CSV table of C-alpha atoms in Angstrom, one decimal:
chain,number,residue,atom,x,y,z
A,1,MET,CA,0.0,-0.2,-0.1
A,2,LYS,CA,1.2,3.6,-0.7
A,3,PHE,CA,0.0,6.7,0.7
A,4,ASP,CA,1.4,10.4,0.1
A,5,VAL,CA,2.8,13.1,1.7
A,6,LEU,CA,2.0,17.1,0.7
A,7,LEU,CA,4.5,19.4,0.3
A,8,THR,CA,3.5,22.8,1.4
A,9,ALA,CA,6.7,24.9,1.2
A,10,ALA,CA,6.4,28.0,-0.9
A,11,ALA,CA,2.9,27.4,-1.1
A,12,LYS,CA,3.5,24.8,-3.9
A,13,PHE,CA,1.5,21.4,-3.5
A,14,ALA,CA,3.4,18.6,-4.7
A,15,ALA,CA,3.2,14.8,-4.1
A,16,CYS,CA,5.7,12.4,-2.6
A,17,THR,CA,5.2,8.8,-1.9
A,18,VAL,CA,5.7,7.1,1.2
A,19,MET,CA,6.2,3.4,1.6
A,20,VAL,CA,4.7,1.1,4.2
A,21,GLY,CA,6.7,0.8,7.2
A,22,SER,CA,9.2,3.7,6.4
A,23,LEU,CA,9.8,7.1,5.0
A,24,ILE,CA,11.6,7.0,1.9
A,25,GLY,CA,11.0,10.3,0.2
A,26,CYS,CA,10.4,10.6,-3.8
A,27,SER,CA,13.1,8.0,-4.7
A,28,SER,CA,12.2,4.5,-6.3
A,29,THR,CA,10.6,2.5,-3.9
A,30,PRO,CA,11.2,-1.6,-3.1
A,31,ASP,CA,8.8,-4.4,-4.2
A,32,LYS,CA,5.9,-5.0,-1.9
A,33,PRO,CA,6.5,-7.9,0.5
A,34,LYS,CA,4.3,-10.9,-0.4
A,35,PRO,CA,1.0,-11.1,1.7
A,36,ALA,CA,0.5,-14.1,4.1
A,37,GLU,CA,-1.2,-16.8,3.0
A,38,LEU,CA,-4.9,-17.1,4.1
A,39,ALA,CA,-5.7,-20.2,6.2
A,40,PRO,CA,-9.1,-21.7,5.5
A,41,ASN,CA,-11.7,-19.6,6.5
A,42,ALA,CA,-12.5,-20.5,10.4
A,43,GLY,CA,-16.2,-19.7,10.0
A,44,LEU,CA,-16.7,-19.4,13.7
A,45,LEU,CA,-19.0,-16.7,13.3
A,46,GLY,CA,-22.2,-16.4,11.1
A,47,VAL,CA,-22.1,-13.2,9.0
A,48,ARG,CA,-24.4,-12.9,5.8
A,49,LEU,CA,-24.7,-10.4,3.0
A,50,ALA,CA,-27.8,-8.6,3.3
A,51,TRP,CA,-27.8,-6.0,0.6
A,52,THR,CA,-25.3,-4.3,-2.0
A,53,SER,CA,-25.4,-0.8,-3.7
A,54,LYS,CA,-22.8,0.9,-5.8
A,55,VAL,CA,-21.0,4.5,-6.0
A,56,GLY,CA,-18.5,5.5,-8.3
A,57,VAL,CA,-14.9,4.6,-7.8
A,58,VAL,CA,-13.3,5.8,-4.3
A,59,ASP,CA,-9.5,6.9,-4.9
A,60,PHE,CA,-9.6,9.7,-1.7
A,61,PRO,CA,-9.5,9.1,2.1
A,62,LEU,CA,-13.3,8.3,2.3
A,63,ASP,CA,-14.7,8.7,5.8
A,64,VAL,CA,-17.9,6.5,5.9
A,65,LYS,CA,-20.1,8.7,8.2
A,66,VAL,CA,-23.1,7.2,10.3
A,67,ASP,CA,-26.1,8.7,11.8
A,68,ASP,CA,-28.4,6.5,13.6
A,69,GLY,CA,-29.8,4.0,10.5
A,70,ALA,CA,-28.2,6.3,7.7
A,71,VAL,CA,-25.0,5.8,6.2
A,72,ALA,CA,-23.5,8.7,3.9
A,73,VAL,CA,-20.9,7.6,1.0
A,74,ALA,CA,-19.3,9.7,-1.6
A,75,SER,CA,-17.2,8.7,-4.9
A,76,SER,CA,-14.3,10.6,-6.5
A,77,ASP,CA,-16.6,11.7,-9.4
A,78,GLY,CA,-18.9,13.7,-7.2
A,79,VAL,CA,-21.5,11.2,-6.2
A,80,VAL,CA,-22.6,12.1,-2.4
A,81,ALA,CA,-25.2,9.3,-1.3
A,82,SER,CA,-27.0,8.5,1.9
A,83,PHE,CA,-28.1,4.4,2.3
A,84,ASP,CA,-30.6,3.1,4.6
A,85,ALA,CA,-28.3,1.0,6.5
A,86,ARG,CA,-31.3,-1.8,6.9
A,87,THR,CA,-32.1,-2.3,3.3
A,88,GLY,CA,-29.7,-0.4,1.3
A,89,ALA,CA,-32.0,1.7,-0.2
A,90,ASP,CA,-31.1,4.8,-1.3
A,91,LEU,CA,-32.4,7.8,1.3
A,92,TRP,CA,-30.9,10.2,-1.4
A,93,ARG,CA,-28.4,10.9,-3.9
A,94,THR,CA,-26.9,13.5,-5.7
A,95,ASN,CA,-24.0,14.8,-8.1
A,96,ILE,CA,-22.4,17.9,-6.9
A,97,GLY,CA,-20.5,18.4,-10.4
A,98,SER,CA,-17.0,18.5,-8.9
A,99,GLN,CA,-14.5,15.6,-8.1
A,100,ILE,CA,-14.2,15.1,-4.3
A,101,ALA,CA,-11.2,15.1,-2.3
A,102,ALA,CA,-12.4,14.6,1.2
A,103,GLY,CA,-15.8,13.6,3.0
A,104,VAL,CA,-18.0,12.7,4.4
A,105,GLY,CA,-19.1,14.9,7.2
A,106,SER,CA,-22.8,14.4,8.1
A,107,ASP,CA,-25.1,15.3,11.2
A,108,GLY,CA,-28.1,13.2,9.6
A,109,LYS,CA,-29.3,16.4,8.3
A,110,PHE,CA,-26.3,18.4,7.0
A,111,ALA,CA,-24.0,16.6,4.9
A,112,ALA,CA,-20.6,18.2,3.7
A,113,VAL,CA,-17.6,17.2,1.3
A,114,VAL,CA,-14.6,19.1,0.2
A,115,THR,CA,-13.6,19.0,-3.6
A,116,ARG,CA,-10.5,19.0,-5.7
A,117,GLY,CA,-10.7,22.6,-6.2
A,118,ASN,CA,-10.6,23.4,-2.6
A,119,GLU,CA,-14.3,24.0,-2.4
A,120,LEU,CA,-16.1,23.3,0.9
A,121,VAL,CA,-20.0,21.9,-0.3
A,122,THR,CA,-22.8,21.5,2.0
A,123,LEU,CA,-26.1,19.6,1.3
A,124,ASP,CA,-29.4,19.4,3.0
A,125,GLY,CA,-31.6,16.1,2.3
A,126,GLY,CA,-29.2,15.6,-1.0
A,127,ARG,CA,-29.6,19.2,-2.4
A,128,GLU,CA,-26.9,21.7,-2.5
A,129,ILE,CA,-27.3,24.9,-0.2
A,130,TRP,CA,-24.0,26.3,-0.3
A,131,ARG,CA,-20.4,26.1,-1.4
A,132,GLN,CA,-17.1,28.0,-0.3
A,133,LYS,CA,-13.6,28.3,-1.2
A,134,LEU,CA,-11.0,27.2,1.0
A,135,SER,CA,-7.5,28.6,1.3
A,136,ALA,CA,-5.9,25.2,1.2
A,137,GLN,CA,-6.5,21.5,0.2
A,138,GLY,CA,-8.2,19.3,2.9
A,139,PHE,CA,-8.2,15.4,2.9
A,140,THR,CA,-10.1,15.3,6.3
A,141,ALA,CA,-14.0,15.2,6.3
A,142,PRO,CA,-15.6,18.0,7.4
A,143,LEU,CA,-17.4,17.8,10.7
A,144,VAL,CA,-20.9,18.8,11.0
A,145,ALA,CA,-21.9,19.4,14.4
A,146,GLY,CA,-23.9,22.1,16.7
A,147,GLY,CA,-25.2,23.8,13.3
A,148,ARG,CA,-21.6,24.3,11.9
A,149,VAL,CA,-19.3,22.6,9.6
A,150,PHE,CA,-15.7,22.6,10.9
A,151,ILE,CA,-12.8,22.2,8.3
A,152,LEU,CA,-9.1,20.9,9.0
A,153,ALA,CA,-7.3,22.0,6.0
A,154,ALA,CA,-3.7,20.9,5.0
A,155,ASP,CA,-2.3,24.1,5.7
A,156,ARG,CA,-3.1,23.2,9.6
A,157,SER,CA,-6.0,25.6,9.7
A,158,ILE,CA,-9.2,24.7,11.1
A,159,THR,CA,-12.3,26.9,9.9
A,160,ALA,CA,-15.8,27.1,11.1
A,161,PHE,CA,-18.7,27.9,8.9
A,162,ASP,CA,-22.7,28.2,9.8
A,163,GLY,CA,-24.2,25.5,8.4
A,164,LEU,CA,-27.1,27.3,6.9
A,165,SER,CA,-25.4,30.0,5.4
A,166,GLY,CA,-22.0,29.2,4.9
A,167,ARG,CA,-20.8,32.0,6.5
A,168,LYS,CA,-17.0,32.2,7.8
A,169,LEU,CA,-17.2,32.3,11.4
A,170,TRP,CA,-13.6,32.1,12.6
A,171,VAL,CA,-10.4,30.6,11.5
A,172,GLN,CA,-7.5,29.2,13.8
A,173,GLN,CA,-4.4,29.1,11.8
A,174,ARG,CA,-1.3,27.2,13.2
A,175,PRO,CA,2.2,27.4,11.8
A,176,SER,CA,2.2,24.9,8.8
A,177,GLU,CA,4.9,22.4,8.5
A,178,SER,CA,6.7,21.7,5.1
A,179,LEU,CA,5.2,18.7,4.9
A,180,VAL,CA,1.5,16.8,5.9
A,181,LEU,CA,0.1,13.8,4.9
A,182,ARG,CA,-2.5,13.4,2.2
A,183,GLN,CA,-4.6,11.5,4.4
A,184,ALA,CA,-7.4,11.9,6.5
A,185,GLY,CA,-6.8,13.7,10.1
A,186,VAL,CA,-8.4,13.9,13.5
A,187,LEU,CA,-11.6,16.3,13.9
A,188,LEU,CA,-14.5,15.2,16.4
A,189,ALA,CA,-16.5,16.9,18.8
A,190,VAL,CA,-16.1,15.8,22.6
A,191,GLY,CA,-18.7,17.4,24.7
A,192,ASP,CA,-18.4,21.3,24.1
A,193,THR,CA,-14.9,20.8,22.8
A,194,LEU,CA,-13.9,20.6,19.1
A,195,VAL,CA,-10.8,18.1,19.1
A,196,ALA,CA,-8.4,18.2,16.3
A,197,GLY,CA,-4.9,16.5,15.6
A,198,LEU,CA,-2.2,19.3,14.6
A,199,SER,CA,1.1,17.8,14.2
A,200,GLY,CA,1.7,15.1,16.5
A,201,ARG,CA,-0.9,16.6,19.1
A,202,LEU,CA,-4.7,16.4,20.0
A,203,VAL,CA,-5.6,19.9,20.5
A,204,GLY,CA,-8.7,21.2,22.2
A,205,ILE,CA,-10.8,24.1,20.7
A,206,SER,CA,-13.5,26.5,21.6
A,207,PRO,CA,-16.2,26.0,18.7
A,208,ALA,CA,-17.6,29.2,19.6
A,209,ASN,CA,-14.3,31.4,18.6
A,210,GLY,CA,-11.7,29.0,17.9
A,211,ALA,CA,-9.6,29.8,20.8
A,212,ILE,CA,-7.1,27.0,21.7
A,213,LEU,CA,-8.0,25.3,25.1
A,214,TRP,CA,-5.3,22.5,25.7
A,215,GLU,CA,-2.6,20.9,23.9
A,216,ALA,CA,-1.6,17.0,24.5
A,217,PRO,CA,1.0,15.5,22.8
A,218,ILE,CA,1.1,12.0,21.4
A,219,ALA,CA,4.6,12.2,19.4
A,220,SER,CA,6.8,14.8,18.5
A,221,PRO,CA,8.9,15.6,15.6
A,222,ARG,CA,12.2,13.4,15.3
A,223,GLY,CA,15.1,13.1,12.7
A,224,THR,CA,17.2,15.6,10.7
A,225,ASN,CA,14.9,16.4,7.4
A,226,ASP,CA,11.4,17.2,6.9
A,227,ILE,CA,10.6,13.8,5.7
A,228,GLU,CA,12.0,12.2,9.1
A,229,ARG,CA,10.2,14.9,11.3
A,230,LEU,CA,6.5,14.2,9.6
A,231,VAL,CA,4.7,13.6,12.4
A,232,ASP,CA,0.7,13.7,12.1
A,233,LEU,CA,-2.3,12.2,13.7
A,234,VAL,CA,-4.5,10.3,11.4
A,235,GLY,CA,-8.3,9.2,11.5
A,236,ARG,CA,-10.0,6.8,12.9
A,237,VAL,CA,-9.6,7.5,16.6
A,238,SER,CA,-11.2,5.3,19.6
A,239,ARG,CA,-13.4,7.3,21.9
A,240,ASP,CA,-14.6,6.2,25.4
A,241,GLY,CA,-16.3,9.2,27.2
A,242,ASP,CA,-14.0,11.8,27.6
A,243,VAL,CA,-11.0,9.5,26.6
A,244,VAL,CA,-9.9,9.8,22.8
A,245,CYS,CA,-7.0,7.4,21.9
A,246,ALA,CA,-5.6,8.2,18.3
A,247,ARG,CA,-2.4,7.2,16.2
A,248,ALA,CA,0.4,9.6,15.3
A,249,PHE,CA,1.8,8.3,11.7
A,250,GLN,CA,4.5,5.7,12.2
A,251,ALA,CA,5.4,6.6,15.5
A,252,ALA,CA,3.0,5.9,18.3
A,253,VAL,CA,-0.7,5.3,19.6
A,254,GLY,CA,-2.0,7.4,22.8
A,255,CYS,CA,-4.8,8.3,24.8
A,256,VAL,CA,-5.7,11.8,25.8
A,257,ASN,CA,-8.4,13.0,28.5
A,258,ALA,CA,-10.3,15.5,26.6
A,259,SER,CA,-12.2,17.0,29.5
A,260,ARG,CA,-9.0,17.7,31.0
A,261,GLY,CA,-6.5,18.1,28.2
A,262,THR,CA,-4.2,15.8,29.8
A,263,LEU,CA,-2.3,12.9,28.3
A,264,VAL,CA,-3.1,9.2,29.6
A,265,TRP,CA,-0.5,7.7,27.7
A,266,THR,CA,1.4,7.0,24.4
A,267,LYS,CA,3.3,4.1,23.2
A,268,PRO,CA,5.8,3.7,20.1
A,269,ALA,CA,3.7,2.2,17.2
A,270,LEU,CA,4.5,2.0,13.5
A,271,GLY,CA,1.3,2.4,11.5
A,272,HIS,CA,-0.2,4.5,9.4
A,273,VAL,CA,-4.0,4.0,9.5
A,274,GLY,CA,-6.3,5.0,12.8
A,275,ILE,CA,-7.7,2.8,15.6
A,276,HIS,CA,-10.6,1.5,17.3
A,277,GLY,CA,-11.7,0.5,20.5
A,278,ASP,CA,-14.4,-0.6,23.4
A,279,ASP,CA,-14.2,0.0,27.0
A,280,LYS,CA,-11.3,-2.4,27.9
A,281,GLN,CA,-8.6,-2.3,24.8
A,282,VAL,CA,-7.4,0.0,21.5
A,283,TYR,CA,-7.2,-2.2,18.6
A,284,GLY,CA,-5.0,-0.9,15.5
A,285,VAL,CA,-3.3,-2.4,12.5
A,286,GLU,CA,0.7,-1.6,12.1
A,287,SER,CA,2.0,-0.9,8.6
A,288,ASP,CA,3.4,-4.2,8.2
A,289,GLY,CA,-0.1,-5.9,8.7
A,290,LYS,CA,0.1,-6.8,12.3
A,291,VAL,CA,-3.1,-6.4,14.2
A,292,MET,CA,-2.6,-5.2,17.8
A,293,ALA,CA,-4.6,-4.6,21.1
A,294,TRP,CA,-3.6,-2.3,23.9
A,295,ARG,CA,-5.0,-1.8,27.4
A,296,ARG,CA,-7.0,1.1,27.5
A,297,ILE,CA,-6.1,2.0,30.8
A,298,ASP,CA,-2.3,1.8,30.4
A,299,GLY,CA,-1.1,1.0,27.0
A,300,GLU,CA,0.4,-2.0,27.6
A,301,ARG,CA,0.1,-4.9,24.8
A,302,VAL,CA,-2.7,-7.4,25.2
A,303,TRP,CA,-2.2,-9.3,22.1
A,304,VAL,CA,-0.8,-9.4,18.4
A,305,SER,CA,-1.8,-11.1,15.5
A,306,GLU,CA,0.6,-11.5,12.1
A,307,ARG,CA,-1.6,-13.8,10.4
A,308,LEU,CA,-2.7,-10.8,7.8
A,309,ARG,CA,0.4,-9.4,7.3
A,310,TYR,CA,1.2,-7.3,4.5
A,311,ARG,CA,-2.4,-7.3,3.3
A,312,SER,CA,-2.6,-3.8,3.5
A,313,LEU,CA,-5.4,-3.2,5.8
A,314,THR,CA,-7.8,-0.8,6.9
A,315,ALA,CA,-8.0,0.9,10.5
A,316,PRO,CA,-10.3,-1.5,12.3
A,317,LEU,CA,-13.7,-1.7,13.8
A,318,VAL,CA,-15.0,-3.1,16.9
A,319,VAL,CA,-18.3,-5.1,16.2
A,320,GLY,CA,-20.0,-7.6,18.7
A,321,ARG,CA,-17.2,-10.1,19.8
A,322,SER,CA,-14.9,-9.1,16.7
A,323,VAL,CA,-12.2,-6.8,15.2
A,324,ALA,CA,-13.1,-6.2,11.6
A,325,VAL,CA,-10.7,-5.1,9.3
A,326,GLY,CA,-10.9,-5.0,5.0
A,327,ASP,CA,-7.9,-5.6,2.9
A,328,ASP,CA,-6.7,-4.7,-0.7
A,329,ALA,CA,-8.2,-7.9,-2.1
A,330,GLY,CA,-11.6,-7.0,-1.0
A,331,LEU,CA,-12.0,-9.4,1.8
A,332,VAL,CA,-13.1,-8.5,5.5
A,333,HIS,CA,-11.6,-10.3,8.1
A,334,LEU,CA,-13.3,-10.5,11.8
A,335,LEU,CA,-11.0,-11.3,14.4
A,336,SER,CA,-11.8,-12.2,18.3
A,337,ARG,CA,-11.5,-9.2,20.6
A,338,GLU,CA,-9.9,-11.4,23.2
A,339,ASP,CA,-6.8,-13.0,21.4
A,340,GLY,CA,-6.9,-11.9,17.5
A,341,SER,CA,-7.6,-15.2,16.5
A,342,ALA,CA,-9.7,-15.7,13.3
A,343,LEU,CA,-13.6,-15.8,13.5
A,344,THR,CA,-14.5,-15.6,9.6
A,345,ARG,CA,-14.1,-13.5,6.7
A,346,VAL,CA,-16.6,-12.5,4.1
A,347,ALA,CA,-15.8,-11.2,0.2
A,348,THR,CA,-16.9,-8.3,-1.6
A,349,ASP,CA,-16.2,-7.4,-5.1
A,350,GLY,CA,-12.4,-8.2,-5.1
A,351,SER,CA,-11.3,-4.5,-5.3
A,352,ALA,CA,-9.4,-3.2,-2.0
A,353,VAL,CA,-12.0,-2.2,1.1
A,354,VAL,CA,-11.3,1.6,0.8
A,355,ALA,CA,-12.5,2.8,4.3
A,356,ALA,CA,-12.4,1.6,7.4
A,357,PRO,CA,-16.0,-0.4,8.0
A,358,VAL,CA,-18.7,0.9,9.9
A,359,LEU,CA,-21.7,-0.6,12.1
A,360,ALA,CA,-25.1,0.9,11.5
A,361,ALA,CA,-28.3,-0.3,12.7
A,362,GLY,CA,-26.7,-3.5,13.7
A,363,THR,CA,-24.8,-3.9,9.8
A,364,LEU,CA,-21.6,-4.0,9.1
A,365,VAL,CA,-20.9,-1.6,6.0
A,366,VAL,CA,-18.0,-1.8,3.6
A,367,VAL,CA,-17.1,0.6,1.1
A,368,THR,CA,-14.7,-0.8,-2.0
A,369,ARG,CA,-12.5,1.0,-4.2
A,370,SER,CA,-14.5,0.3,-7.4
A,371,GLY,CA,-17.6,1.7,-5.6
A,372,GLY,CA,-19.4,-1.0,-4.0
A,373,VAL,CA,-21.1,-0.7,-0.9
A,374,PHE,CA,-21.8,-3.7,1.1
A,375,GLY,CA,-24.0,-4.4,4.2
A,376,PHE,CA,-23.6,-7.9,6.1
A,377,VAL,CA,-25.3,-8.7,9.4
A,378,PRO,CA,-23.5,-10.7,11.9
A,379,GLU,CA,-25.8,-13.6,13.0
């Protein structure tokens, strides 16, 4: 799996490739390691395919948004759609007429995406109500909350817009590093605090005026050049009450108490996709495909599974007694939360699972690169 770095120096944006497990700049890259051979399907957990649907090809960092029983997705060619998670039926579907770079954000009423032309587009029931030009590219899905739309851009700025009118309310601008990830970052609401990932820190922000309330470091820059010093937080995150756990790209996994703004713990970890968890453990995928569990209270490792190494896994999802991850062959693997052993796996359309799976109305929803949307029901 490859993922990109965005160069922002001198206001010039250019892509640079980063290979799994190491940062090697823009030079030639080694061959991808051979994926682990899969054992016969254990079949210890019943999962049935309930429905399928289709959107266009997805080649951006899609965030599948769940609100009650609705699932919002988008495709690169501009399609934004909301499905009934129980049946797979369209609730609404529209084409915004622009290619999409980030999304979807939704609160169940409004939905928002960012275009490749650096526009924030907001919809109400599938109908476009406004769009605003952004000062920089965006790769993180907008956050729609409290009647506002928040944007985390690649220049480390956070901007708040009025959800109804699109009027800009405030901007919080941080110093911009020369490199940032072309990957979804961290942006969520915890109580009355906006929590964002800026460099290797979780930052608490007042949603009313953009004032910084607290900062908690999960990882710090290291190395002697811009690529070695690149540190950024990546989505998804694991939240349990006021405690938010997140991954710093190829550096660490850690947890922060968002009501106090204090670091709970941080542990070294070499992964590039987000994490998930329950009230006892946090689960993550390392860049070489190892699936790991850490104790939520102190970060001590509980187990590690190597059965899916080099299979280009998505961020995990806790679902029932299992942890679900997708791979680049279109398979969804369900592992035991207790020890990482295989419970079962299911197939989609053979193209890579492109976004972390989500759970909506008891349905496990998976989206593939070719635009397949699949609803599975654990039994």
